[in-house]
XYZ file of C-alpha atoms in Angstrom:
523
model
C -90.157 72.800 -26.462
C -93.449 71.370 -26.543
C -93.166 70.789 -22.687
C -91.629 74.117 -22.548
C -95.500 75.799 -23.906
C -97.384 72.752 -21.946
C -95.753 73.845 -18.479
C -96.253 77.630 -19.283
C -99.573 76.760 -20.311
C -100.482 75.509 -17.155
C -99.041 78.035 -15.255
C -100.905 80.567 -16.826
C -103.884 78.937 -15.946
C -103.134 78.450 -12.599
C -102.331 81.967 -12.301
C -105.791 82.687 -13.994
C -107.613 79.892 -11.436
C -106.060 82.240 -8.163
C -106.537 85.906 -9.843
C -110.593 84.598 -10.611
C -110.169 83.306 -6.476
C -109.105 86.206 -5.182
C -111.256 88.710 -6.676
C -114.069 86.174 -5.226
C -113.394 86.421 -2.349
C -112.688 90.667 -2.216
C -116.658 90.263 -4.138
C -117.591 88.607 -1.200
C -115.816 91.002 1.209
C -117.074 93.889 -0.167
C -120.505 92.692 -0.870
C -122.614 95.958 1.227
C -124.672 92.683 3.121
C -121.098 90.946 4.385
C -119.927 94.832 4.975
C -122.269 95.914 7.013
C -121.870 92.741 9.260
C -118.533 93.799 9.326
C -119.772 97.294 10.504
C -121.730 95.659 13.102
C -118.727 93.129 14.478
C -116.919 96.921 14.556
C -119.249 98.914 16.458
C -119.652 95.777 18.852
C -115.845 95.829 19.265
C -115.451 99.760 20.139
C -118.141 99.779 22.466
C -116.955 96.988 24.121
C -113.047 98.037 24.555
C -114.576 101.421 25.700
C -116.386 99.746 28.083
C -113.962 97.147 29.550
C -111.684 100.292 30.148
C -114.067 100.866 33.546
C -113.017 104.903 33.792
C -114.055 106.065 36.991
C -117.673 107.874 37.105
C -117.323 111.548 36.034
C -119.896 114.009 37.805
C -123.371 113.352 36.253
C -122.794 109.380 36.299
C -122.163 109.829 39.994
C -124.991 112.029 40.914
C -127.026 109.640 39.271
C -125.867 106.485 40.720
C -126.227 107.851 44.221
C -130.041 108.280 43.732
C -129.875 104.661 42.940
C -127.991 102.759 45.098
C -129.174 105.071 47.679
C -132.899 104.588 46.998
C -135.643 101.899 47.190
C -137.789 100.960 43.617
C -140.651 103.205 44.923
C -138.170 105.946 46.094
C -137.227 106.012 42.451
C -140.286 107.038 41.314
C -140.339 110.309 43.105
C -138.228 113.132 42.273
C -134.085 112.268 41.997
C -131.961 113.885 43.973
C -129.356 116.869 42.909
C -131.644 118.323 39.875
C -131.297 114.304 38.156
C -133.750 113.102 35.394
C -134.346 109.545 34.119
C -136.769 107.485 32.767
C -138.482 104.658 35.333
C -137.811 102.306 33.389
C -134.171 102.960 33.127
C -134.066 103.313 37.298
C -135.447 100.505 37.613
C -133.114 98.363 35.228
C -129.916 100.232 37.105
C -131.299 99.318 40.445
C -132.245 95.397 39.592
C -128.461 95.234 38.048
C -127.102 96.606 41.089
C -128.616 94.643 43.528
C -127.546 91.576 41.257
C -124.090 92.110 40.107
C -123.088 94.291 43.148
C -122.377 97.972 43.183
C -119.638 98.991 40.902
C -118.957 100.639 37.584
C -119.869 97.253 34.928
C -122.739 96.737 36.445
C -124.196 100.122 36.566
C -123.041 100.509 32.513
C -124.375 97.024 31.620
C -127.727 98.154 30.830
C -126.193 101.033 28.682
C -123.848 98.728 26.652
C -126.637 96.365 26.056
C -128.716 98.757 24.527
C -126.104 100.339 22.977
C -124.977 97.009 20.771
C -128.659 96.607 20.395
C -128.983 99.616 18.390
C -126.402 98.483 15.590
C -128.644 95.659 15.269
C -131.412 97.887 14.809
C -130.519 100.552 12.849
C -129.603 97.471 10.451
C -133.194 96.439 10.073
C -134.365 100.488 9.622
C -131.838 100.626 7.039
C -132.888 97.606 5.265
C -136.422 99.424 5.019
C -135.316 102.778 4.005
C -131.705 102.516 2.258
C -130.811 100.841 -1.026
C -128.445 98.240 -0.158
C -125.529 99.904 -1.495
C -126.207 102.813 1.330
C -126.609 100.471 4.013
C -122.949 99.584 5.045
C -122.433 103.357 5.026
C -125.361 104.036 7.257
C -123.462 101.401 9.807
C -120.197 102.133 9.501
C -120.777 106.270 10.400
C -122.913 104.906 13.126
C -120.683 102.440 14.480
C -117.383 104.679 14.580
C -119.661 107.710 15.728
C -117.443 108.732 19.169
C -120.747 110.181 21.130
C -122.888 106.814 20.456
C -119.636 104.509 21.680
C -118.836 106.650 24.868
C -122.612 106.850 25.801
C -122.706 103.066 25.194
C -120.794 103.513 28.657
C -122.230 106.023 30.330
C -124.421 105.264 33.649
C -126.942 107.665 31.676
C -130.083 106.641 29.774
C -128.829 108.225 26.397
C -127.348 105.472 25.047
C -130.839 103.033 26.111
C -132.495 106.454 23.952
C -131.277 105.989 21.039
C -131.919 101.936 20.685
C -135.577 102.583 22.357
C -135.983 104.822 19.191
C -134.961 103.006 16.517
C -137.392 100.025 17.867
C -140.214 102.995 18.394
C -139.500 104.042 14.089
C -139.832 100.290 13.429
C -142.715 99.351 15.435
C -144.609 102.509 14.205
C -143.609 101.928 10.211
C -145.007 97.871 10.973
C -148.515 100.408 10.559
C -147.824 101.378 7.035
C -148.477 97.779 6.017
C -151.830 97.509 4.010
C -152.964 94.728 6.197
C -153.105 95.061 10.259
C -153.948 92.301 12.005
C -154.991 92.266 15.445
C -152.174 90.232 17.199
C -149.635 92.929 15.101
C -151.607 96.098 16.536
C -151.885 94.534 20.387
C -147.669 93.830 20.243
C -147.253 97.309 18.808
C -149.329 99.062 21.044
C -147.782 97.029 24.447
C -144.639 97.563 23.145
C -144.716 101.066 22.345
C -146.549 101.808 25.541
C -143.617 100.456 27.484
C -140.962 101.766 25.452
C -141.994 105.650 26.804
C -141.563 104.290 30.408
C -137.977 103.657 29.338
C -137.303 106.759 26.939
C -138.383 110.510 27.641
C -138.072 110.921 23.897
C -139.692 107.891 22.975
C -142.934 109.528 23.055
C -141.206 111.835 20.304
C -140.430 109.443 17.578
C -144.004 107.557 18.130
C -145.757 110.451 18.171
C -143.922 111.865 15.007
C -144.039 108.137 13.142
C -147.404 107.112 14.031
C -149.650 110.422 13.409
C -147.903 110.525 9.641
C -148.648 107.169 8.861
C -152.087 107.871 10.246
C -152.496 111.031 7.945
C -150.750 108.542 5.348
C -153.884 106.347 5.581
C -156.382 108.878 5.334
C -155.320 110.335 2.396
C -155.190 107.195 0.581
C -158.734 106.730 1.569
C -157.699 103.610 4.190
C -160.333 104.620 6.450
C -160.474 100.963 8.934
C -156.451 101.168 9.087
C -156.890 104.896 9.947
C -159.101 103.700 12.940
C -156.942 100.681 13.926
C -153.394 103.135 14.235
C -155.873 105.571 16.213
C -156.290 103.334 18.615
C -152.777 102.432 19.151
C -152.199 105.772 19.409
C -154.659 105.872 22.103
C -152.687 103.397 23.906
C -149.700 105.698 23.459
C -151.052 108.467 24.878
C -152.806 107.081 27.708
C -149.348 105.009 28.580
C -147.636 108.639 28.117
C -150.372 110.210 30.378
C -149.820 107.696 33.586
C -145.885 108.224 33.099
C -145.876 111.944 32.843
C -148.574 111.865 35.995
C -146.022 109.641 37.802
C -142.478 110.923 36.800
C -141.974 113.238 34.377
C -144.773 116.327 35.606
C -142.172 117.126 38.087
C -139.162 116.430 35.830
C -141.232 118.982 33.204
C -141.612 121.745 36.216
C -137.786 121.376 37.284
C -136.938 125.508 36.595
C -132.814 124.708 37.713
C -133.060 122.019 35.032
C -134.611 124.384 32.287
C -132.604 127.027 33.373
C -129.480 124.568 32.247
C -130.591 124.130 29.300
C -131.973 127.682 28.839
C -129.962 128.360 25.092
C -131.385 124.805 24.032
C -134.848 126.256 23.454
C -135.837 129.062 21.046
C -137.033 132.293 21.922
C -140.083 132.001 19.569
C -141.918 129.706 17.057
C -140.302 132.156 14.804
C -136.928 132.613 15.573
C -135.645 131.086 12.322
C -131.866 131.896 13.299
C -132.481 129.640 16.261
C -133.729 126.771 14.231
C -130.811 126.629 12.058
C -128.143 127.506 14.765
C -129.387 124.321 16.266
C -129.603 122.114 13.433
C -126.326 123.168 12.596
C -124.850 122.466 15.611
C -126.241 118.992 15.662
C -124.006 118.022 12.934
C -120.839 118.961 15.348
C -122.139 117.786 18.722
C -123.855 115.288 19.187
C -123.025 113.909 15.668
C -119.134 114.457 16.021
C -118.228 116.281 12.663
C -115.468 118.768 13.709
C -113.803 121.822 11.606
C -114.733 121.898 7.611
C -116.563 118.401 7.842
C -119.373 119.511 9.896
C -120.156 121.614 6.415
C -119.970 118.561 3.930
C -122.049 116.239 6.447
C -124.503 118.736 5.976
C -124.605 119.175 2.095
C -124.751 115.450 2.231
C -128.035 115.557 4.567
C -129.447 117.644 1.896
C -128.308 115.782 -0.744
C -130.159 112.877 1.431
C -133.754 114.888 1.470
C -133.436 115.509 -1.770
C -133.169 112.336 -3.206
C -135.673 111.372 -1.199
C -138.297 114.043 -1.941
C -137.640 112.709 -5.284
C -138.099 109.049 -5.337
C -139.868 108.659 -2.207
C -141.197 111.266 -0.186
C -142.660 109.205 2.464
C -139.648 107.603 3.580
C -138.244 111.263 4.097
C -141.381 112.402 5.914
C -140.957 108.801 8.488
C -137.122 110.001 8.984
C -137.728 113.813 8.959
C -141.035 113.427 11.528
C -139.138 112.307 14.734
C -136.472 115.699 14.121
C -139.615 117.605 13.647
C -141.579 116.518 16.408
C -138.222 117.176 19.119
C -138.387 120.971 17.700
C -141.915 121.129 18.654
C -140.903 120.077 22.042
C -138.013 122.797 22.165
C -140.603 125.574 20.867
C -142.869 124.602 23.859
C -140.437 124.892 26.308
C -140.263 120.745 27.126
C -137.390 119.621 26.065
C -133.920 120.885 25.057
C -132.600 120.446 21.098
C -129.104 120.425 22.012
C -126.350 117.819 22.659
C -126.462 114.777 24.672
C -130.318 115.055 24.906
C -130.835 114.645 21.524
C -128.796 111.736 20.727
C -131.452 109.723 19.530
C -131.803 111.434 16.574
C -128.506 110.081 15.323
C -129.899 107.213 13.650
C -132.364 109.281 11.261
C -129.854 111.638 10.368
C -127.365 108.964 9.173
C -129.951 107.557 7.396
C -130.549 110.515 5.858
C -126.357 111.207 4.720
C -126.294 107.348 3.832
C -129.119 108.132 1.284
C -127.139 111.264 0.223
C -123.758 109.909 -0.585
C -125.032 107.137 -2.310
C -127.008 109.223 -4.381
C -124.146 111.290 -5.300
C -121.904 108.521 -5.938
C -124.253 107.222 -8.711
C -124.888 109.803 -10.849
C -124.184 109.206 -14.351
C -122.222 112.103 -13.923
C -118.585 111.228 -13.432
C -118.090 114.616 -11.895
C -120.941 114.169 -9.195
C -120.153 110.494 -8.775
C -116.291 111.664 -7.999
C -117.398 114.390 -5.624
C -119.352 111.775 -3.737
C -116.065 109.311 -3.409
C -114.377 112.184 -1.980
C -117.122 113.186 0.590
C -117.979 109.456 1.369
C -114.477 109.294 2.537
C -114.232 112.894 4.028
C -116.627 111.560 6.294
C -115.829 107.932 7.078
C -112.387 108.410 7.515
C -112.450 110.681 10.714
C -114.452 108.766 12.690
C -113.189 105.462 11.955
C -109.635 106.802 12.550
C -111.038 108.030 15.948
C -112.693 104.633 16.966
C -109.571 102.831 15.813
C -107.713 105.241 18.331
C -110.458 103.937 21.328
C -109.177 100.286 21.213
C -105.616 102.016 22.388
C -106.669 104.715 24.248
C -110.621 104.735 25.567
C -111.767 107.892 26.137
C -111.170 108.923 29.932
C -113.055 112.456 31.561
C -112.281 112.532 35.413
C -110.461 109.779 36.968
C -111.088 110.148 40.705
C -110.231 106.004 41.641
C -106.300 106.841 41.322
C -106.315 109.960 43.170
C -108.525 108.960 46.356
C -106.116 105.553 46.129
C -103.120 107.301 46.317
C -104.405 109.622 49.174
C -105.413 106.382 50.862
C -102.003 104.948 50.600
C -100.008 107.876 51.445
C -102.730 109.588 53.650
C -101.245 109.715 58.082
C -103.479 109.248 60.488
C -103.930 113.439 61.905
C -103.849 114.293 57.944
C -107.224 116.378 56.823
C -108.692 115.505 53.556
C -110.565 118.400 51.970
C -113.078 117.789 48.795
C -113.367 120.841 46.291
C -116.774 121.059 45.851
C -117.251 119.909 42.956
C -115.835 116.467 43.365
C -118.543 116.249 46.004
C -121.207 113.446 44.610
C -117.938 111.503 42.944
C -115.784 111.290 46.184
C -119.200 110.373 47.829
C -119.603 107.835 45.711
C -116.352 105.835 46.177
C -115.607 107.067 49.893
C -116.817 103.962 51.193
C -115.071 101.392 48.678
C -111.779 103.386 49.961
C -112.692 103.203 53.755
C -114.031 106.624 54.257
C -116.909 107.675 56.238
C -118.603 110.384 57.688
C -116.360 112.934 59.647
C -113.359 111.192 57.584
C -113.131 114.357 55.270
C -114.527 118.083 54.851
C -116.313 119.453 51.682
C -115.703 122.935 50.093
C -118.082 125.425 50.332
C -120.624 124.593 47.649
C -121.016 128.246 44.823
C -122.493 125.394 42.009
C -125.415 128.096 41.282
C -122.754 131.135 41.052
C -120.789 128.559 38.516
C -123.637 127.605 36.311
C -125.129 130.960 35.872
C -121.943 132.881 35.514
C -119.691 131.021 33.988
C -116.500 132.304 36.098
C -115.386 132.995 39.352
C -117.320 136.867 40.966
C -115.884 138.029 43.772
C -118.517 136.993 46.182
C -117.654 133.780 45.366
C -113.916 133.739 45.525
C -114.156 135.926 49.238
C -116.615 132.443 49.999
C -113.719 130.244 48.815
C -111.102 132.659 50.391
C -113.224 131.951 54.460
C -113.210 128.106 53.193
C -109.291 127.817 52.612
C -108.656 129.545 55.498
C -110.390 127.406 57.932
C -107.597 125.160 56.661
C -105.004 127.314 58.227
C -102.520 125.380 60.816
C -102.793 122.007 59.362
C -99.747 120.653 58.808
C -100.798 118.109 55.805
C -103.618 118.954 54.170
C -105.126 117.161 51.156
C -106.992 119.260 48.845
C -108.986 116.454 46.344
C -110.123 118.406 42.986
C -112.857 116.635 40.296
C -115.101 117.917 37.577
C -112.545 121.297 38.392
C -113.684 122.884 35.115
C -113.030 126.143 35.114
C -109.153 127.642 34.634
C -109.446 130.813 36.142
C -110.898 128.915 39.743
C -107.830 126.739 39.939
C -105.386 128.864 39.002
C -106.882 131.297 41.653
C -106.992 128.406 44.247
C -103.423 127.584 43.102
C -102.121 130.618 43.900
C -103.799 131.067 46.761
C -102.971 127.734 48.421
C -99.098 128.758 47.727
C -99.367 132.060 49.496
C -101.092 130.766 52.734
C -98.799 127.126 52.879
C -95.981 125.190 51.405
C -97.058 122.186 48.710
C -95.669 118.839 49.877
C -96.824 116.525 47.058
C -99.007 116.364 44.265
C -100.661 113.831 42.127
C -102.998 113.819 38.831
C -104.674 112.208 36.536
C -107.094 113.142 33.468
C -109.691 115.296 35.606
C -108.815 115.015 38.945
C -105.593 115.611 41.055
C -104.793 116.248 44.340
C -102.270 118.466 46.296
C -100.842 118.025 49.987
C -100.259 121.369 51.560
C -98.401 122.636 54.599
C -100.705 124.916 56.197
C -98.927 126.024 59.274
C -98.120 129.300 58.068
């Protein structure tokens, strides 16, 4: 018996010893420092897979890479080609990784990814100034597993490069709230942030919003040498700003097609109040990715955010807030749209902002409050992780050309014409030559892009201009017909039809935004 107690004794205690083990190690997993390096090692991971996937270039990524493996490093300081936009910097750091790693898809997103990766790392120092540490592993995690930030990280576009340039732009510019400046800190801030515009159109945005508040900051608290010292890298700033807009962007800036693009991405007045929430409402669905009811409760949470803020700390909010603000100026001047893709660097800042507010939530005394913010914390993690998670299956593909020119290529007789719808134009151009296609090789469709853009469907000038185009076609017996970037239904389905009443379809082949028909013209 007394062995009996002595063995169940000692079982108990071993049972104790691995229960007081375990929930060790879950403290240690689910301390908010080891979880947001877990956030981190995820973000790394989806932009990565999404990467590796090396989808074909859609429209704008080909557009763009043309003016660059097409152009010198001086060219590219002189207006792109096809109504295209970049920083020099960015040109510049496309052009050097072409001519380096050769002229294909990896190397042109390289620079992209890089940056992309680098902003987890950086949004992680931000955080550590701004968020209390149990907000911080939220912050990463909705950043990580936001679907916008991990395509772009593979984009052959400068958004992604944005959105790290302006997280190191808030840091370097909140290294000025520090009571002492020294002189080596100022000079690195001021090269820094100089060069960082050259690289970022909206760069200019968060240092101008950043810096001039902590520079009001100073004078109010009476810091009068400080005050001078930020001035002055300000000055630099500006004067960095001035040279770049002289040399790239004054033309960018004049571009009417380009503003004409954008045209519902600027308000119609200073005033026009509806248009200043429509748009701040809409951030929270595109570029931030909240779909359906959860667009609603991310922004509840954002408020929740401000408010705690305004509360506590007020100039935290106005160093988060100030960037947003400054980007709405821009839109009310007419220089530069508040919509989308262009204003993906203000992720960051509203994350930090929804990080603040869930956290705030969650610990209220209040059991009620500190419920509802459990339920909205994972109302709005779970979507986009579950959409991430769905990337390392599936990465996210828009118009895969590569397959369809290949299996033209391989099926393709030698007296067979190859006709490019217009708008697969810059794409096909793009890959002609890796597929053995030059000049004379193929035709390309009557070009109605301005019709398109400013209507938004098919007149019937347009379709009597596609109409003369088909029939040019006529008494070909194989005829390719290549379709890319084919956006709108109503023009295929009228080309469809069309195509079947003037020829017989031989074969067909798709995939996700392209396809191609062969046609029997001989009608």
């Amino acid at each position: 018996m007394a062995n009996l107690i002595k063995s169940q004794s000692l079982q108990g205690k071993l049972v104790g010893l691995t229960r007081t083990k375990f929930y060790k190690q879950l403290s240690w997993l689910t301390s908010p420092k080891n979880l947001s390096w877990l956030a981190i090692a995820l973000g790394v991971v989806f932009r990565l897979v999404q990467y590796a996937s090396n989808r074909s270039l859609w429209a704008d990524e080909a557009v763009l890479a043309l003016n660059i493996i097409d152009r010198s490093f001086l060219e590219l300081l002189q207006p792109l080609d096809y109504d295209q936009g970049a920083p020099v910097g960015f040109l510049m750091i496309e052009k050097l990784a072409v001519q380096a790693l050769g002229n294909h898809e990896y190397a042109l997103r390289l620079f992209p990814l890089l940056t992309g990766i680098a902003a987890l790392f950086l949004l992680y120092e931000l955080a550590k100034r701004c968020l209390p540490w149990q907000a911080i592993p939220i912050a990463l995690l909705l950043f990580a597993s936001s679907k916008h930030v991990i395509y772009y990280a593979s984009e052959v576009k400068q958004y992604s490069s944005d959105i790290a340039i302006a997280l190191l732009s808030s840091l370097l510019a909140t290294n000025l709230l520090a009571q002492k400046l020294r002189t080596r800190q100022l000079l690195l801030i001021s090269v820094v942030g100089g060069i960082s515009i050259w690289f970022s159109h909206p760069a200019i945005f968060v240092l101008a919003g950043v810096g001039t508040l902590v520079l009001l900051l100073k004078l109010v608290e009476g810091e009068r040498e400080n005050a001078l010292k930020i001035s002055m890298v300000q000055g630099t700033w500006l004067l960095s700003f001035l040279v770049c807009y002289l040399i790239s962007l004054r033309d960018l800036s004049s571009n009417q097609d380009l503003l004409t693009s954008w045209g519902d991405a600027f308000p119609a007045s200073p005033f026009d109040l509806l248009w200043f929430l429509d748009a701040l409402g809409k951030f929270f669905y595109q570029p931030l990715g909240f779909a359906g009811p959860f667009d609603v409760l991310a922004i509840l949470v954002f408020l929740a955010g401000c408010a705690s803020y305004g509360k506590k700390n007020l100039k935290t909010l106005l160093v988060l807030l100030s960037p947003i603000l400054v980007t709405l100026l821009a839109a009310c001047l007419q220089k530069y749209p508040f919509q989308a893709r262009l204003v993906l660097f203000l992720i960051p800042f509203f994350i930090l902002l929804m990080a603040e507010g869930l956290t705030y939530l969650r610990t209220r005394r209040s059991m009620w409050l500190s419920g509802v913010g459990t339920v909205l914390l994972v109302c709005l993690l779970a979507p986009p992780l579950l959409d991430a998670s769905q990337l390392l299956v599936k990465p996210k593909l828009r118009e895969e050309i590569k397959p369809v020119i290949a299996y033209v290529r391989e099926h393709q007789q030698p007296e067979d014409v190859l006709y490019i719808f217009q708008r697969g134009e810059y794409q096909f151009k793009y890959y002609a030559e890796r597929y053995g296609y030059q000049k004379g090789d193929y035709i390309i469709g009557v070009d109605d892009l301005d019709q398109y853009d400013q209507q938004k469907e098919v007149s019937a000038a347009e379709w009597k201009r596609y109409q003369a185009d088909l029939d040019q076609l006529r008494g070909n017996p194989r005829v390719w017909l290549l379709f890319s970037h084919s956006l709108l239904k109503q023009e295929n389905e009228m080309i469809q039809t069309y195509l079947n009443q003037i020829g017989q379809r031989i074969d067909s082949f798709e995939r996700p935004g392209a396809f191609v028909y062969l046609y029997n013209l001989q009608k």
